[in-house]
Amino acid sequence: MGEEIFEKIYQARSAEAQREIYDTWSETYDADVKAQGYATPARMAAALAGVMERYDAPILDFGCGTGLSGAALAGVGFTVIDGVDISEGMMASAGARGVYRDLRVIPVGEPFSVAPGTYGAIAAVGVIGSGAAPLSVLDDLAACLASGGYLTFSFNDHTLEDPAYEAWVRGEVDAGRMGLRHRDYDAHLTGLDMKSAVYILEKS
Ligand SMILES: C[S@@+](CC[C@H](N)C(=O)[O-])C[C@H]1O[C@@H](n2cnc3c(N)ncnc32)[C@H](O)[C@@H]1O
């Protein structure tokens, strides 16, 4: 598929519409994003490796898709990675990467929950934003962390145009619920001249 798939996904307005598009896109997703120079997973993984002391702490790759983000985490040395996603099609090829301990399809539109402390870090790379999963998902993920756990996620340029997303980060930090451990703004999809901000928040 060409560049039109990116427009289609950025304009999807519901989780169900997202899931359908990703299910259809799954077979060519890796080739399509690689052709556009998809850089955010490697940036997130390098940043997380810089703040986490234990590389054997379990990490949840939320919205793992075909596993590019899990592969990036494994590539910097993390050894226990689980993946969840709403799109069965996207996850079909994730297992073959051999980097996940467990992979699970989760229901569309239901709040995600695991016991706090199950994961030392939760990553949502390319998952939250305009035409993607809503901010409430970050609240759900933050609730799954114990004190000292990390939440890492990215907002692309489309998402950053809406001030609500960065306001959510400021709100969490200002309220003392999270500490900002990392933010950088750099390449996302170089072929589309798009950048993203990568964040790491630590639960207070
Ligand atoms: C751009 S892809 C990113 C996949 C992978 N993290 C990567 O970096 O290649 C976005 C993924 O988020 C998933 N997704 C979208 N909304 C979601 C939600 N509410 N809960 C879980 N996964 C979701 C999609 O199915 C898709 O696989």
Short mmCIF file of N, CA and C and ligand atoms in Angstrom, two decimals, residues 9 15 18-19 22 25 29-30 33 38 41 61-70 84-87 90 106-107 109 124-127 132-134 137, ligand 1:
data_model
loop_
_atom_site.label_atom_id
_atom_site.label_comp_id
_atom_site.label_asym_id
_atom_site.label_seq_id
_atom_site.Cartn_x
_atom_site.Cartn_y
_atom_site.Cartn_z
N ILE A 9 -5.59 5.99 8.16
CA ILE A 9 -5.50 5.62 9.57
C ILE A 9 -5.56 6.87 10.45
N ALA A 15 -12.45 3.27 17.60
CA ALA A 15 -11.55 2.14 17.84
C ALA A 15 -11.89 0.99 16.89
N GLN A 18 -10.47 1.76 13.55
CA GLN A 18 -9.02 1.51 13.64
C GLN A 18 -8.70 0.04 13.48
N ARG A 19 -9.43 -0.75 14.24
CA ARG A 19 -9.16 -2.20 14.22
C ARG A 19 -9.35 -2.75 12.81
N TYR A 22 -6.43 -1.64 10.60
CA TYR A 22 -5.19 -2.36 10.92
C TYR A 22 -5.27 -3.83 10.51
N TRP A 25 -4.56 -3.80 6.92
CA TRP A 25 -3.21 -3.29 6.61
C TRP A 25 -2.11 -4.27 7.02
N TYR A 29 1.98 -3.83 6.55
CA TYR A 29 2.31 -2.78 7.52
C TYR A 29 3.83 -2.61 7.68
N ASP A 30 4.53 -3.71 7.94
CA ASP A 30 5.97 -3.61 8.20
C ASP A 30 6.70 -2.96 7.02
N VAL A 33 5.67 0.89 6.69
CA VAL A 33 6.24 1.86 7.65
C VAL A 33 7.77 1.90 7.52
N TYR A 38 10.25 4.44 9.61
CA TYR A 38 9.60 4.46 10.94
C TYR A 38 10.66 4.39 12.04
N PRO A 41 9.89 3.46 17.35
CA PRO A 41 10.15 2.33 18.26
C PRO A 41 11.60 2.30 18.76
N ASP A 61 4.03 -4.32 25.92
CA ASP A 61 4.00 -3.58 24.66
C ASP A 61 2.52 -3.45 24.28
N PHE A 62 1.91 -2.32 24.68
CA PHE A 62 0.47 -2.12 24.50
C PHE A 62 0.23 -1.58 23.08
N GLY A 63 -0.60 -2.27 22.29
CA GLY A 63 -0.75 -1.90 20.88
C GLY A 63 0.49 -2.36 20.12
N CYS A 64 0.86 -3.60 20.37
CA CYS A 64 2.15 -4.12 19.84
C CYS A 64 2.13 -4.29 18.33
N GLY A 65 0.92 -4.41 17.74
CA GLY A 65 0.83 -4.58 16.29
C GLY A 65 1.60 -5.81 15.83
N THR A 66 2.37 -5.66 14.79
CA THR A 66 3.13 -6.78 14.22
C THR A 66 4.41 -7.06 15.01
N GLY A 67 4.69 -6.24 16.02
CA GLY A 67 5.84 -6.52 16.88
C GLY A 67 7.08 -5.68 16.62
N LEU A 68 6.96 -4.62 15.83
CA LEU A 68 8.14 -3.77 15.60
C LEU A 68 8.61 -3.11 16.90
N SER A 69 7.64 -2.72 17.75
CA SER A 69 8.02 -2.09 19.02
C SER A 69 8.63 -3.11 19.97
N GLY A 70 8.09 -4.34 20.01
CA GLY A 70 8.68 -5.38 20.85
C GLY A 70 10.09 -5.73 20.38
N VAL A 84 -0.08 -6.84 23.72
CA VAL A 84 -1.54 -6.89 23.54
C VAL A 84 -1.92 -5.92 22.43
N ASP A 85 -3.03 -6.22 21.76
CA ASP A 85 -3.50 -5.34 20.68
C ASP A 85 -4.95 -5.69 20.40
N ILE A 86 -5.69 -4.72 19.83
CA ILE A 86 -7.09 -4.98 19.46
C ILE A 86 -7.19 -5.67 18.10
N SER A 87 -6.12 -5.67 17.31
CA SER A 87 -6.18 -6.20 15.95
C SER A 87 -5.51 -7.57 15.86
N MET A 90 -3.03 -7.71 12.93
CA MET A 90 -1.70 -7.14 13.19
C MET A 90 -0.86 -8.11 14.02
N ILE A 106 -6.96 -8.04 22.78
CA ILE A 106 -7.85 -7.46 23.80
C ILE A 106 -9.09 -6.88 23.13
N PRO A 107 -10.22 -6.82 23.87
CA PRO A 107 -11.46 -6.34 23.26
C PRO A 107 -11.40 -4.85 22.93
N GLY A 109 -12.58 -1.13 22.84
CA GLY A 109 -13.44 -0.21 23.58
C GLY A 109 -13.62 -0.53 25.05
N ALA A 124 3.45 2.28 24.81
CA ALA A 124 2.38 2.41 23.81
C ALA A 124 2.96 3.25 22.66
N VAL A 125 3.57 2.57 21.72
CA VAL A 125 4.31 3.26 20.66
C VAL A 125 3.44 3.38 19.41
N GLY A 126 3.14 4.62 19.03
CA GLY A 126 2.31 4.84 17.84
C GLY A 126 0.87 4.46 18.08
N VAL A 127 0.42 4.47 19.32
CA VAL A 127 -0.91 3.93 19.66
C VAL A 127 -1.90 5.02 20.07
N ALA A 132 -6.47 7.70 16.75
CA ALA A 132 -5.91 6.48 17.35
C ALA A 132 -6.54 6.31 18.73
N ALA A 133 -5.91 5.54 19.60
CA ALA A 133 -6.51 5.30 20.91
C ALA A 133 -6.59 6.59 21.71
N PRO A 134 -7.70 6.79 22.47
CA PRO A 134 -7.92 8.06 23.18
C PRO A 134 -7.04 8.19 24.43
N VAL A 137 -6.98 5.92 27.52
CA VAL A 137 -6.16 4.71 27.54
C VAL A 137 -4.91 4.94 28.39
C1 LIG B 1 0.75 2.39 14.38
S1 LIG B 1 0.42 0.79 15.04
C2 LIG B 1 1.83 0.60 16.11
C3 LIG B 1 2.17 -0.85 16.34
C4 LIG B 1 3.49 -1.05 17.08
N1 LIG B 1 3.44 -0.50 18.42
C5 LIG B 1 4.60 -0.40 16.27
O1 LIG B 1 5.26 0.50 16.80
O2 LIG B 1 4.80 -0.82 15.12
C6 LIG B 1 -0.88 1.08 16.21
C7 LIG B 1 -1.40 -0.21 16.87
O3 LIG B 1 -2.24 0.16 17.96
C8 LIG B 1 -3.35 -0.72 17.97
N2 LIG B 1 -4.42 -0.05 18.71
C9 LIG B 1 -5.18 1.00 18.32
N3 LIG B 1 -6.04 1.34 19.28
C10 LIG B 1 -5.83 0.49 20.31
C11 LIG B 1 -6.41 0.33 21.61
N4 LIG B 1 -7.40 1.11 22.03
N5 LIG B 1 -5.94 -0.66 22.40
C12 LIG B 1 -4.93 -1.47 21.98
N6 LIG B 1 -4.34 -1.38 20.77
C13 LIG B 1 -4.79 -0.40 19.94
C14 LIG B 1 -3.64 -0.99 16.51
O4 LIG B 1 -4.40 -2.16 16.32
C15 LIG B 1 -2.23 -1.07 15.93
O5 LIG B 1 -1.74 -2.38 15.92
#
